[in-house]
Amino acid sequence: MSSLRFEALAESRKRVPATIEESGKRSELFGQQVFNEERMLQFLTKEAFEKVKSAIFQGSKIDRKIADQVAEGMKAWALSMGATHYTHWFQPLTGSTAEKHDAFFDILPDGRAMEKFDGGQLVQQEPDASSFPSGGIRNTFEARGYTAWDPTSPAFIYKTTLCIPTIFVAYTGEALDNKAPLLRALHAVDEAATGVAQYFDKNVRKVHATLGWEQEYFLVDKALAQSRLDIPMTGRTLVGNAAAKGQQLDDHYFGVIPSRALSFMSDLEKQCTKLGIPVKTRHNEVAPNQFEIASVFEEANLSIDHNLLLMDVMEVIADKHNFTVLFHEKPFAGINGSGKHNNWSLATDTGVNLLSPGSTPMKNLQFLTFFVNTIKAVDTYEELLRSSIASASNDYRLGANEAPPSIMSIFIGKQLSDVLDELEGVSKGKLSPQEKTELKLNVVGKIPEILLDNTDRNRTSPFAFTGNKFEMRGVGSKTNCAKPMTVLNTIVARQLTEFKKEVDALIDKKNLKKDEAVFNVLREYIKTSKRIRFDGDGYGEEWQDDARRRKLSNNKNTPEALKVLTSKDSVALFKNMGVMSEVELKAHQEVELESYTLHLQIEGRVLGEMVYGNIIPSAIRYQNLLLENIKGLKDVYGAIHEKVAEGQLNLLEQIGEHIMEIKKLTDKMTEARKSANKLSAINKKASAYCDNVKPYFETIRIQSDKLEKLISDDLWPITKYRELLFAK
């Protein structure tokens, strides 16, 4: 094993950056492999084009005749681009994407061959659903699941395959994926936000939830990553002593991008541009060999599809450049983990960002309306929002000193807090002329000015307002954004629905003017949601005590966080908003708990294999060398050899103690795992893994890392942190 480490090191040192040819302007490459509006105009009939546009913007249905026309045009374009196959590209509850390729090729009755693709194949497919997680929605022998075309996300060509974004549902109609609930949530927030936006602009007919993600990741030389057992199997390092130099000098963040990494990024961006993924920003992150790529804002559904496609493409491009890309939230102990900040806002079909102040008091009142309602939604459903970012891998990151804590709170900055404090004092009922003037000119009217220098300083807040959007920072780098975006848009939709009811009641029953009614309702929301606003760093016992006093939840691990999914309030929320049924919620909860359990089970098995297969044997080999040395000294020095060999004897004793301790801990972990595996209820099994198995991971790691420091470098079999993190 140690020879594999040194062979990998030798191979990594031979690497040179690949040469990437830059061809043309980025704008000229953008969307070349996407069946976008330009291609639709070229390959579809006018009738088909108008129907697809109507489906995208009004949600209207496409009949079979039009579907056949669209399929014919799509096939003609795909074949002209060199595609040979097509696939329904979907998001099962595994957290990644799935696809089954079918050739355009078919045989006619007379034996001749032809390329075939019709409306039926475009609109719906029937993949075998038996091996995908379903949370008990259907039995294994009931394998039918259906993928259905999502026209709001354009088809694209990846390699030689036409990929058609779809939802994935069971035979009985329940969602078996992350996209179907997302689309329902986006529809709910569209309806609710449009109704509220029309208070301020009657021309608004549709509101889009928008998303801009920031994808963090690590790059590790492929040979070095494959020289270890844990990285390929778990996505993270289960053992490893910290390198003498980590991130303490702050010299990697925004530093010069290493040549090999820059070559990878250039290749990645070129491929992304052709696929219509609007990546814009790239830079070094805080930890060594950690980087970030970020996109411009898009409609949320499309943005999420693009993020999932990006992650697929990244793995392919990384392999081409002899890298392994790590999306795990905490692949290395002692240095920063990776997140995926979700920058969310709402935008009207008239081109207005509803979370951006405007040039008039009325536009600023519109901003305040959506701003305060979002705060109120997060305050009401903070525990549910926390559940949307829960996973086995993200548990290692949340609460570390570079990541948001597991307690949800909102940072808005002092200036906006002052504005809300002023609004809290608004009179109940009708406003006096003086109060109206004061509010509109000196409070609401000045919002754009105070936001000019109100950039967010708190980089660890779980949910922060950053000028014209809210940034959800707890999302893990591996997470499908659809999960937090489904919850966020659902709770905001619910809140805006309630807001409109209350405002309309004040207008109709209390004869208040519209702006007076809005101020009155916002005042109450500001009061009742005050507990969620927090400007501190969110760490330490002091904040946990404060959060307890505020009655904020503190679900520190995934099994705790997921309990809320099937609470009475959660079931009512998702049902009333038409996003998920109780059956679907229970299924999602069960799938998440099973995934959590399986991840920890795999980590425990791999860790045990490393201890018995690599760590203990290398420690014993070094012990034998020490024993030979001590024996030789005894032969030379006789009775006084103990004085001469004092250091060796001490080292021998230390190694023996660590071997004994690591074996004892590993055996206990194995027994705890066996006990957990006997439990049939998935919630109990997940809790058993969390409480009884996972704690051993850290104590075993401590013993391993101590052995790594004591054993001769040439005998240590596992590639070290200094090699993984500083190989260029």
XYZ file of C-alpha atoms in Angstrom:
728
model
C 0.000 0.000 0.000
C 2.806 2.466 0.827
C 4.312 1.755 -2.594
C 0.968 2.795 -4.152
C 1.189 6.109 -2.316
C 4.686 6.830 -3.641
C 3.792 5.694 -7.154
C 0.840 8.097 -7.082
C 3.074 10.920 -5.862
C 5.551 10.257 -8.649
C 2.740 10.226 -11.213
C 1.229 13.472 -9.889
C 4.575 15.259 -10.194
C 4.681 14.542 -13.914
C 1.437 16.403 -14.602
C 1.470 19.449 -16.850
C -1.463 21.774 -17.570
C -3.481 20.800 -20.635
C -3.671 23.361 -23.417
C -7.222 24.578 -23.985
C -7.958 26.404 -27.220
C -10.170 29.442 -26.787
C -12.351 29.745 -29.881
C -14.473 32.841 -30.375
C -16.304 35.066 -27.949
C -18.131 33.456 -25.071
C -21.397 34.967 -26.310
C -20.933 33.246 -29.691
C -20.493 29.843 -28.042
C -23.396 30.246 -25.617
C -26.169 27.711 -26.050
C -24.750 25.998 -29.153
C -25.847 22.611 -27.781
C -29.257 23.782 -26.499
C -32.642 23.533 -28.225
C -33.401 27.119 -27.311
C -35.666 29.712 -28.883
C -33.264 30.316 -31.769
C -33.233 26.593 -32.682
C -36.974 26.267 -32.172
C -37.578 29.088 -34.663
C -35.337 27.270 -37.111
C -36.627 23.694 -36.681
C -40.279 24.037 -35.553
C -43.403 25.090 -37.381
C -44.852 28.425 -36.310
C -47.764 26.605 -34.662
C -45.484 24.292 -32.686
C -43.232 27.174 -31.654
C -46.157 29.204 -30.295
C -47.535 26.213 -28.376
C -44.162 25.493 -26.746
C -43.781 29.164 -25.795
C -47.273 29.112 -24.305
C -46.423 25.976 -22.319
C -43.290 27.646 -20.978
C -44.837 30.970 -19.999
C -48.506 30.156 -19.346
C -48.244 26.490 -18.383
C -50.653 25.402 -21.129
C -50.707 21.772 -22.289
C -49.228 20.478 -25.533
C -51.448 18.046 -27.453
C -50.166 14.974 -29.282
C -50.222 16.587 -32.730
C -48.007 19.457 -31.579
C -45.800 17.062 -29.580
C -45.160 15.112 -32.801
C -44.147 18.328 -34.564
C -41.833 19.313 -31.709
C -40.295 15.832 -31.634
C -39.666 15.920 -35.392
C -37.959 19.309 -35.140
C -35.957 18.268 -32.094
C -34.815 15.086 -33.855
C -33.780 16.986 -37.002
C -31.713 19.409 -34.921
C -30.164 16.644 -32.785
C -29.162 14.586 -35.848
C -27.646 17.685 -37.460
C -25.529 18.052 -34.300
C -24.292 14.464 -34.506
C -26.541 12.988 -31.808
C -27.274 9.264 -32.039
C -29.412 8.742 -28.908
C -31.992 10.516 -26.782
C -32.773 10.273 -23.075
C -35.232 11.555 -20.518
C -32.930 13.334 -18.052
C -34.428 13.335 -14.547
C -33.687 13.816 -10.848
C -34.528 10.715 -8.776
C -34.334 10.895 -4.994
C -30.699 9.749 -5.109
C -29.664 13.414 -5.151
C -28.049 13.199 -8.595
C -29.346 12.832 -12.156
C -30.381 9.717 -14.079
C -30.726 8.816 -17.722
C -31.494 5.821 -19.971
C -30.334 6.211 -23.565
C -32.380 5.030 -26.550
C -31.149 5.234 -30.127
C -33.081 7.205 -32.726
C -32.553 4.054 -34.814
C -35.524 1.770 -35.590
C -36.457 -0.982 -38.083
C -39.394 -0.733 -40.484
C -41.629 -3.782 -41.195
C -39.861 -4.317 -44.524
C -36.490 -4.531 -42.775
C -35.210 -1.078 -43.707
C -33.618 1.137 -41.038
C -34.687 4.672 -40.133
C -34.239 7.353 -37.461
C -37.385 7.540 -35.348
C -38.494 9.895 -32.572
C -42.127 10.938 -32.131
C -44.274 12.923 -29.719
C -45.002 9.940 -27.519
C -41.293 9.332 -26.987
C -40.766 13.033 -26.285
C -43.593 13.537 -23.813
C -43.452 10.365 -21.733
C -41.174 7.390 -21.101
C -41.461 4.421 -18.752
C -38.080 3.657 -17.138
C -37.810 0.813 -14.642
C -38.445 2.550 -11.313
C -37.786 -0.451 -9.085
C -34.179 0.382 -8.277
C -34.706 4.062 -7.478
C -35.535 5.206 -3.929
C -39.292 5.559 -3.450
C -39.751 5.697 0.315
C -42.327 2.925 0.172
C -44.592 4.611 -2.392
C -44.524 1.436 -4.495
C -43.310 -2.113 -4.099
C -40.263 -3.398 -5.952
C -42.399 -5.602 -8.196
C -44.461 -2.553 -9.173
C -41.653 -1.195 -11.286
C -43.560 1.325 -13.345
C -42.480 4.922 -13.063
C -43.015 7.605 -15.667
C -40.820 10.433 -16.865
C -42.739 13.376 -18.331
C -41.272 16.205 -20.420
C -40.697 19.557 -18.724
C -40.858 22.104 -21.589
C -39.795 24.965 -19.285
C -36.235 23.579 -19.269
C -34.819 23.284 -22.804
C -33.440 20.042 -24.215
C -29.704 19.924 -24.811
C -27.083 17.705 -26.409
C -24.388 16.259 -24.188
C -21.755 14.254 -26.022
C -23.892 12.353 -28.583
C -27.170 12.262 -26.637
C -30.214 14.522 -26.799
C -31.146 15.111 -23.142
C -34.758 16.020 -22.397
C -35.359 17.391 -18.855
C -38.282 15.574 -17.239
C -40.105 14.943 -13.998
C -40.266 11.395 -12.580
C -43.485 10.114 -11.011
C -44.875 6.800 -9.785
C -47.634 4.892 -11.568
C -49.993 6.249 -8.909
C -48.960 9.851 -9.636
C -46.760 10.641 -6.617
C -43.451 12.371 -7.205
C -40.401 10.093 -7.200
C -38.028 12.967 -7.846
C -36.969 16.425 -6.682
C -38.204 18.310 -9.751
C -41.964 17.670 -9.588
C -42.337 19.187 -6.075
C -40.094 22.083 -7.142
C -42.286 22.898 -10.139
C -45.372 22.828 -7.911
C -43.669 25.151 -5.396
C -42.674 27.552 -8.174
C -46.268 27.590 -9.415
C -47.496 28.298 -5.874
C -45.104 31.205 -5.328
C -45.938 32.583 -8.784
C -49.656 32.729 -7.980
C -49.169 34.142 -4.479
C -46.515 36.706 -5.422
C -48.393 37.854 -8.515
C -51.447 38.657 -6.415
C -49.373 40.751 -4.003
C -47.292 42.411 -6.758
C -50.522 43.657 -8.366
C -51.036 45.905 -5.332
C -48.183 47.936 -6.789
C -48.382 47.242 -10.529
C -51.549 45.961 -12.180
C -49.558 44.938 -15.279
C -47.777 42.067 -13.493
C -49.021 38.730 -14.803
C -46.317 36.343 -13.600
C -43.588 36.170 -10.954
C -40.527 33.960 -11.324
C -38.409 32.698 -8.450
C -34.805 33.285 -9.492
C -31.664 31.517 -8.339
C -27.955 32.115 -8.655
C -25.755 29.417 -7.100
C -22.131 29.460 -5.986
C -20.625 25.980 -6.344
C -17.603 25.243 -4.137
C -15.433 22.183 -4.719
C -11.977 20.669 -4.202
C -9.626 19.408 -6.897
C -7.288 16.530 -5.984
C -4.859 14.821 -8.334
C -6.581 11.682 -9.623
C -3.683 9.344 -8.838
C -3.421 10.653 -5.276
C -7.176 10.369 -4.710
C -7.252 6.809 -6.021
C -4.291 5.811 -3.866
C -6.575 6.047 -0.818
C -9.530 3.828 -0.034
C -11.739 6.493 1.545
C -11.926 9.209 -1.132
C -13.317 7.021 -3.952
C -15.691 5.211 -1.574
C -16.975 8.055 0.624
C -15.931 11.303 -1.065
C -13.939 12.410 1.974
C -10.862 11.539 4.023
C -11.751 9.457 7.078
C -8.235 9.788 8.537
C -5.368 12.191 7.988
C -3.107 14.291 10.150
C -3.296 18.032 9.437
C -0.526 19.413 7.248
C 1.890 21.832 8.914
C 0.533 24.497 6.591
C -3.183 24.644 5.944
C -5.200 27.810 5.331
C -3.885 29.797 8.276
C -1.899 32.227 6.100
C -5.002 33.180 4.087
C -2.849 32.987 0.973
C -5.074 30.803 -1.179
C -8.333 32.804 -1.117
C -8.594 34.861 -4.331
C -4.933 34.043 -5.022
C -3.405 33.231 -8.390
C -5.198 30.171 -9.741
C -2.756 27.243 -10.164
C -2.007 26.445 -13.817
C -3.528 22.955 -13.871
C -6.665 24.171 -12.099
C -6.952 27.126 -14.499
C -6.681 24.788 -17.469
C -9.473 22.653 -15.969
C -11.611 25.757 -15.368
C -11.128 27.027 -18.915
C -12.141 23.680 -20.376
C -15.108 23.474 -18.002
C -16.337 26.970 -18.830
C -16.081 26.272 -22.554
C -18.256 23.166 -22.230
C -20.692 24.941 -19.886
C -21.072 27.839 -22.301
C -22.005 25.505 -25.156
C -24.554 23.820 -22.867
C -26.136 27.159 -21.974
C -24.936 27.143 -18.356
C -24.211 30.840 -17.653
C -21.119 30.460 -15.466
C -19.460 33.793 -14.844
C -17.197 33.741 -11.783
C -14.225 31.546 -10.850
C -11.699 31.889 -8.056
C -9.623 30.167 -5.392
C -11.534 29.512 -2.196
C -10.140 29.657 1.358
C -8.745 26.126 1.707
C -5.827 24.800 -0.353
C -6.994 23.241 -3.639
C -10.533 24.550 -3.010
C -12.267 26.597 -5.705
C -15.590 28.155 -6.633
C -17.601 28.592 -9.808
C -20.744 30.739 -9.855
C -23.534 31.431 -12.336
C -25.621 34.456 -13.171
C -29.259 34.494 -12.031
C -31.797 32.402 -13.922
C -35.332 31.186 -13.382
C -34.988 28.733 -10.489
C -36.021 25.532 -12.284
C -33.582 26.115 -15.127
C -30.839 27.212 -12.722
C -31.191 23.983 -10.743
C -31.037 21.877 -13.906
C -27.911 23.777 -14.893
C -26.272 23.183 -11.519
C -26.896 19.438 -11.717
C -25.592 19.346 -15.276
C -22.556 21.382 -14.203
C -21.689 18.815 -11.529
C -21.926 16.004 -14.092
C -19.732 17.903 -16.547
C -17.216 18.818 -13.830
C -16.548 15.169 -13.045
C -15.971 14.360 -16.720
C -13.689 17.364 -17.313
C -11.806 16.738 -14.060
C -11.055 13.175 -15.123
C -9.804 14.447 -18.485
C -7.368 16.738 -16.622
C -6.273 13.961 -14.225
C -8.184 15.432 -11.298
C -10.809 14.058 -8.963
C -13.398 16.704 -8.089
C -14.748 16.498 -4.531
C -18.241 17.850 -3.811
C -18.353 16.458 -0.265
C -19.124 19.220 2.231
C -16.167 18.356 4.474
C -13.603 16.249 2.616
C -10.716 17.349 4.854
C -10.689 17.859 8.617
C -9.372 21.099 10.042
C -9.897 23.261 6.947
C -12.926 24.871 5.335
C -15.636 22.698 3.866
C -17.647 23.404 0.739
C -21.098 24.922 0.439
C -23.386 25.956 -2.375
C -24.820 29.363 -1.530
C -28.309 29.761 -3.013
C -28.994 33.399 -3.950
C -32.768 33.689 -4.247
C -35.134 36.427 -5.300
C -38.461 37.034 -7.042
C -38.794 38.801 -10.400
C -41.873 39.930 -12.314
C -42.583 39.420 -15.998
C -42.295 43.223 -16.254
C -38.601 42.979 -15.384
C -38.689 44.070 -11.715
C -36.726 42.383 -8.940
C -39.188 42.409 -6.043
C -36.344 42.360 -3.493
C -34.682 45.443 -4.930
C -35.688 48.947 -3.783
C -36.810 51.444 -6.401
C -36.843 55.150 -7.099
C -40.203 55.938 -5.476
C -41.716 55.338 -2.009
C -44.330 53.034 -3.585
C -41.632 50.866 -5.166
C -39.834 50.779 -1.847
C -43.040 49.759 -0.106
C -43.231 46.911 -2.630
C -39.661 45.940 -1.682
C -40.505 46.063 2.031
C -43.584 43.933 1.466
C -41.646 41.055 -0.083
C -38.664 41.583 2.224
C -40.707 41.406 5.432
C -42.877 38.559 4.183
C -39.777 36.491 3.405
C -38.464 37.123 6.921
C -41.837 36.162 8.358
C -41.933 32.963 6.263
C -38.476 31.892 7.443
C -39.393 32.720 11.041
C -42.554 30.604 10.887
C -40.941 27.658 9.139
C -37.283 27.909 10.218
C -37.216 24.270 11.307
C -38.551 23.113 7.949
C -35.977 25.201 6.104
C -33.242 23.619 8.250
C -34.494 20.176 7.223
C -34.000 21.016 3.538
C -30.210 21.210 3.933
C -29.842 18.114 6.126
C -27.601 15.276 4.951
C -24.930 12.969 6.324
C -22.190 14.909 4.550
C -23.473 18.402 5.409
C -23.636 17.451 9.107
C -19.825 17.456 9.120
C -19.795 21.046 7.815
C -22.647 22.875 9.565
C -21.475 24.537 12.738
C -17.787 24.458 11.844
C -16.160 27.855 12.141
C -16.356 28.670 8.434
C -19.912 27.436 7.858
C -23.354 28.532 9.021
C -24.584 26.937 12.252
C -27.486 24.486 12.295
C -29.675 27.145 13.968
C -31.556 29.171 11.352
C -31.405 32.959 11.661
C -31.535 35.957 9.318
C -28.943 38.699 8.996
C -30.192 41.945 7.431
C -27.680 44.507 8.703
C -28.072 47.432 11.104
C -29.519 49.903 8.614
C -32.414 47.679 7.570
C -32.961 46.657 11.182
C -33.370 50.349 12.005
C -35.954 50.689 9.215
C -37.938 47.745 10.570
C -37.751 49.183 14.084
C -39.251 52.415 12.780
C -42.021 50.555 10.984
C -42.771 48.614 14.149
C -44.041 51.847 15.629
C -46.632 52.480 12.908
C -50.052 53.334 14.332
C -52.727 50.691 14.217
C -55.473 51.515 11.730
C -55.493 54.711 9.687
C -52.285 56.736 9.463
C -52.165 60.437 10.134
C -51.020 62.700 7.257
C -47.846 63.470 9.193
C -47.126 59.784 9.761
C -47.685 58.985 6.108
C -45.271 61.721 5.083
C -42.663 60.629 7.632
C -42.899 56.985 6.559
C -42.787 57.630 2.841
C -40.079 60.292 2.812
C -37.803 59.571 5.745
C -38.195 55.828 6.305
C -39.290 54.026 3.157
C -37.972 56.666 0.779
C -34.402 56.400 2.051
C -34.044 52.630 1.662
C -32.040 52.811 -1.606
C -29.552 55.180 0.024
C -28.922 53.019 3.077
C -28.483 49.909 0.935
C -25.702 51.493 -1.107
C -23.279 50.876 1.754
C -25.058 47.994 3.425
C -23.139 45.062 1.977
C -23.301 41.947 4.106
C -20.435 41.623 6.575
C -21.595 38.446 8.292
C -20.277 35.627 6.117
C -21.548 32.812 8.344
C -25.213 33.774 8.605
C -27.450 30.895 7.427
C -29.872 33.245 5.653
C -28.700 36.758 4.825
C -30.029 39.697 2.849
C -27.299 40.843 0.483
C -28.589 43.958 -1.247
C -31.221 42.685 -3.696
C -31.590 39.014 -2.776
C -31.521 36.562 0.100
C -28.544 34.239 0.296
C -29.165 30.806 1.790
C -25.715 29.671 2.911
C -26.395 26.401 4.697
C -26.902 24.462 1.450
C -24.201 21.819 1.043
C -21.989 21.630 -2.029
C -23.328 18.162 -2.894
C -26.998 19.048 -2.365
C -29.548 19.283 -5.162
C -30.734 22.913 -4.907
C -34.263 21.702 -5.665
C -34.706 20.585 -2.049
C -34.101 23.943 -0.300
C -35.720 25.847 -3.164
C -38.875 23.743 -2.911
C -39.182 24.521 0.791
C -38.264 28.207 0.499
C -40.684 28.925 -2.340
C -43.460 26.962 -0.620
C -43.170 28.824 2.674
C -42.938 32.208 0.930
C -45.988 31.317 -1.174
C -47.913 30.407 1.966
C -46.860 33.612 3.700
C -47.752 35.866 0.758
C -51.157 34.151 0.514
C -51.856 34.918 4.178
C -50.557 38.474 3.765
C -52.943 39.203 0.893
C -55.906 37.859 2.885
C -55.061 40.138 5.815
C -54.501 43.220 3.659
C -57.698 42.649 1.679
C -59.649 42.235 4.940
C -58.369 45.596 6.246
C -59.249 47.288 2.957
C -62.730 45.720 2.720
C -63.779 45.671 6.375
C -61.840 48.530 7.967
C -61.947 50.886 4.957
C -58.184 51.400 5.075
C -56.345 52.608 2.025
C -54.083 50.054 0.372
C -50.785 51.468 1.638
C -52.217 51.888 5.157
C -53.379 48.271 5.165
C -49.970 47.105 3.952
C -48.175 49.101 6.666
C -50.494 47.724 9.349
C -49.922 44.089 8.408
C -46.172 44.557 7.950
C -45.974 46.134 11.404
C -47.394 42.984 12.998
C -45.092 40.733 10.983
C -42.061 42.753 12.048
C -43.044 42.314 15.682
C -43.789 38.605 15.503
C -40.711 37.668 13.446
C -38.174 39.612 15.464
C -36.663 36.489 17.027
C -35.273 35.227 13.692
C -33.204 38.385 13.079
C -29.681 37.997 14.430
C -26.513 39.942 13.661
C -23.992 37.809 15.591
C -21.709 35.014 14.415
C -23.980 32.160 15.522
C -21.371 30.135 17.364
C -20.771 29.096 20.935
C -22.905 28.339 23.960
C -23.956 31.970 24.326
C -25.745 31.948 20.957
C -27.258 28.530 21.631
C -28.650 29.822 24.932
C -29.942 32.926 23.155
C -31.537 30.806 20.414
C -33.212 28.686 23.077
C -34.669 31.823 24.666
C -35.885 32.928 21.231
C -37.503 29.476 20.823
C -35.529 28.737 17.660
C -34.930 25.091 16.856
C -31.425 23.651 17.124
C -31.481 20.368 15.231
C -27.801 19.473 15.137
C -28.013 16.348 13.014
C -29.997 14.950 10.112
C -32.258 12.489 11.986
C -33.354 15.331 14.281
C -33.774 17.794 11.426
C -35.914 15.488 9.285
C -38.563 14.851 11.955
C -40.369 18.075 11.058
C -41.134 16.865 7.520
C -44.115 14.818 8.673
C -45.343 17.097 11.450
C -48.986 18.170 11.351
C -48.060 21.727 10.330
C -45.702 20.594 7.550
C -48.252 18.186 6.097
C -50.908 20.919 6.111
C -48.529 23.452 4.552
C -47.464 21.306 1.604
C -50.966 19.970 1.038
C -52.637 23.390 1.108
C -50.043 24.830 -1.278
C -50.391 21.854 -3.643
C -46.710 20.982 -3.439
C -46.562 17.544 -1.792
C -49.059 15.104 -0.337
C -48.590 13.428 3.017
C -47.613 10.226 1.204
C -44.903 12.078 -0.713
C -43.600 13.812 2.413
C -43.326 10.526 4.279
C -41.589 8.981 1.296
C -39.081 11.836 1.038
C -38.400 11.604 4.766
C -37.821 7.853 4.571
C -35.512 8.192 1.553
C -33.449 10.896 3.284
C -33.123 8.820 6.460
C -32.135 5.741 4.490
C -29.541 7.729 2.548
C -28.144 9.105 5.810
C -27.895 5.602 7.279
C -26.248 4.105 4.208
C -23.645 6.877 4.001
C -22.606 6.315 7.616
C -22.689 2.556 7.130
C -20.300 2.816 4.176
C -18.004 5.179 6.080
C -17.890 2.786 9.034
C -17.043 -0.169 6.823
C -14.349 1.713 4.934
C -12.840 3.037 8.152
C -12.693 -0.474 9.604
C -11.035 -1.741 6.432
C -8.429 1.033 6.562
C -7.649 0.357 10.223
C -7.145 -3.377 9.780
C -5.809 -3.313 6.224
C -3.496 -0.282 6.299
C -3.030 1.474 9.620
C -2.384 -1.360 12.097
C -0.158 -3.347 9.679
C 2.032 -0.299 8.982
C 2.296 0.406 12.719
C 3.353 -3.194 13.376
C 5.960 -3.034 10.601
C 7.463 0.046 12.220
C 7.331 -1.668 15.604
C 9.325 -4.546 14.149
C 11.972 -2.135 12.847
C 12.213 -0.551 16.277
C 12.515 -3.975 17.889
C 15.326 -4.937 15.525
C 17.093 -1.669 16.326
C 16.684 -2.168 20.082
C 17.875 -5.771 19.774
C 20.958 -4.599 17.877
C 21.701 -1.966 20.501
C 21.385 -4.585 23.204
C 23.863 -6.800 21.351
C 26.322 -3.906 21.208
C 25.771 -2.184 24.587
C 24.575 -5.055 26.735
C 23.044 -4.050 30.067
C 23.179 -0.304 29.396
C 21.268 -0.574 26.113
C 18.053 0.695 27.727
C 19.661 4.074 28.309
C 20.939 4.232 24.746
C 17.599 3.005 23.341
C 15.361 5.073 25.632
C 13.797 7.001 22.742
C 13.118 3.862 20.720
C 11.602 2.089 23.731
C 9.349 5.068 24.438
C 8.287 5.204 20.796
C 7.612 1.463 20.812
C 5.394 1.856 23.860
C 3.446 4.781 22.380
C 2.785 2.918 19.146
C 1.643 -0.141 21.082
C -0.800 1.931 23.112
C -2.283 3.517 19.979
C -2.568 0.152 18.226
C -4.420 -1.266 21.206
C -6.721 1.764 21.434
C -7.522 1.976 17.720
C -8.293 -1.765 17.602
C -10.543 -1.504 20.639
C -12.435 1.484 19.214
C -12.803 -0.091 15.765
C -14.183 -3.298 17.260
C -16.683 -1.312 19.323
C -17.711 0.665 16.234
C -18.265 -2.583 14.331
C -20.459 -3.952 17.106
C -22.434 -0.690 17.256
C -22.939 -0.898 13.502
C -24.155 -4.485 13.734
C -26.621 -3.517 16.457
C -27.922 -0.594 14.401
C -28.348 -2.820 11.347
C -30.732 -5.075 13.279
C -33.242 -2.241 13.691
C -36.064 -2.367 11.151
C -37.569 1.120 11.599
C -35.520 3.486 9.442
C -35.846 6.424 11.859
C -34.506 4.315 14.736
C -31.718 2.909 12.573
C -30.677 6.415 11.452
C -30.643 7.642 15.058
C -28.624 4.600 16.142
C -26.032 5.302 13.469
C -25.960 8.958 14.468
C -25.735 8.422 18.224
C -23.912 5.090 18.538
C -21.794 4.558 15.413
C -20.731 7.977 14.116
C -19.044 9.148 17.399
C -16.430 6.411 16.919
C -15.306 7.933 13.618
C -13.619 10.872 15.326
C -12.022 8.873 18.157
C -10.620 6.321 15.693
C -9.345 9.150 13.529
C -7.510 10.705 16.486
C -5.660 7.444 17.139
C -4.833 7.018 13.455
C -3.531 10.569 13.159
C -1.306 10.066 16.199
C 0.121 6.937 14.602
C 0.704 8.850 11.364
C 2.851 11.342 13.286
C 4.904 8.573 14.935
C 5.480 6.140 12.069
C 8.258 6.559 9.540
C 7.046 8.419 6.458
C 8.263 5.726 4.078
C 6.121 3.119 5.875
C 2.885 5.136 6.127
C 0.575 3.691 3.442
C -2.069 6.418 3.175
C -1.477 9.526 1.052
C -1.065 12.463 3.420
C -2.866 15.798 3.651
C 0.207 17.756 2.613
C 0.308 15.706 -0.597
C -3.417 15.869 -1.358
C -3.773 19.581 -0.676
C -0.556 20.984 -2.079
C 0.020 18.920 -5.227
C -0.326 21.440 -8.058
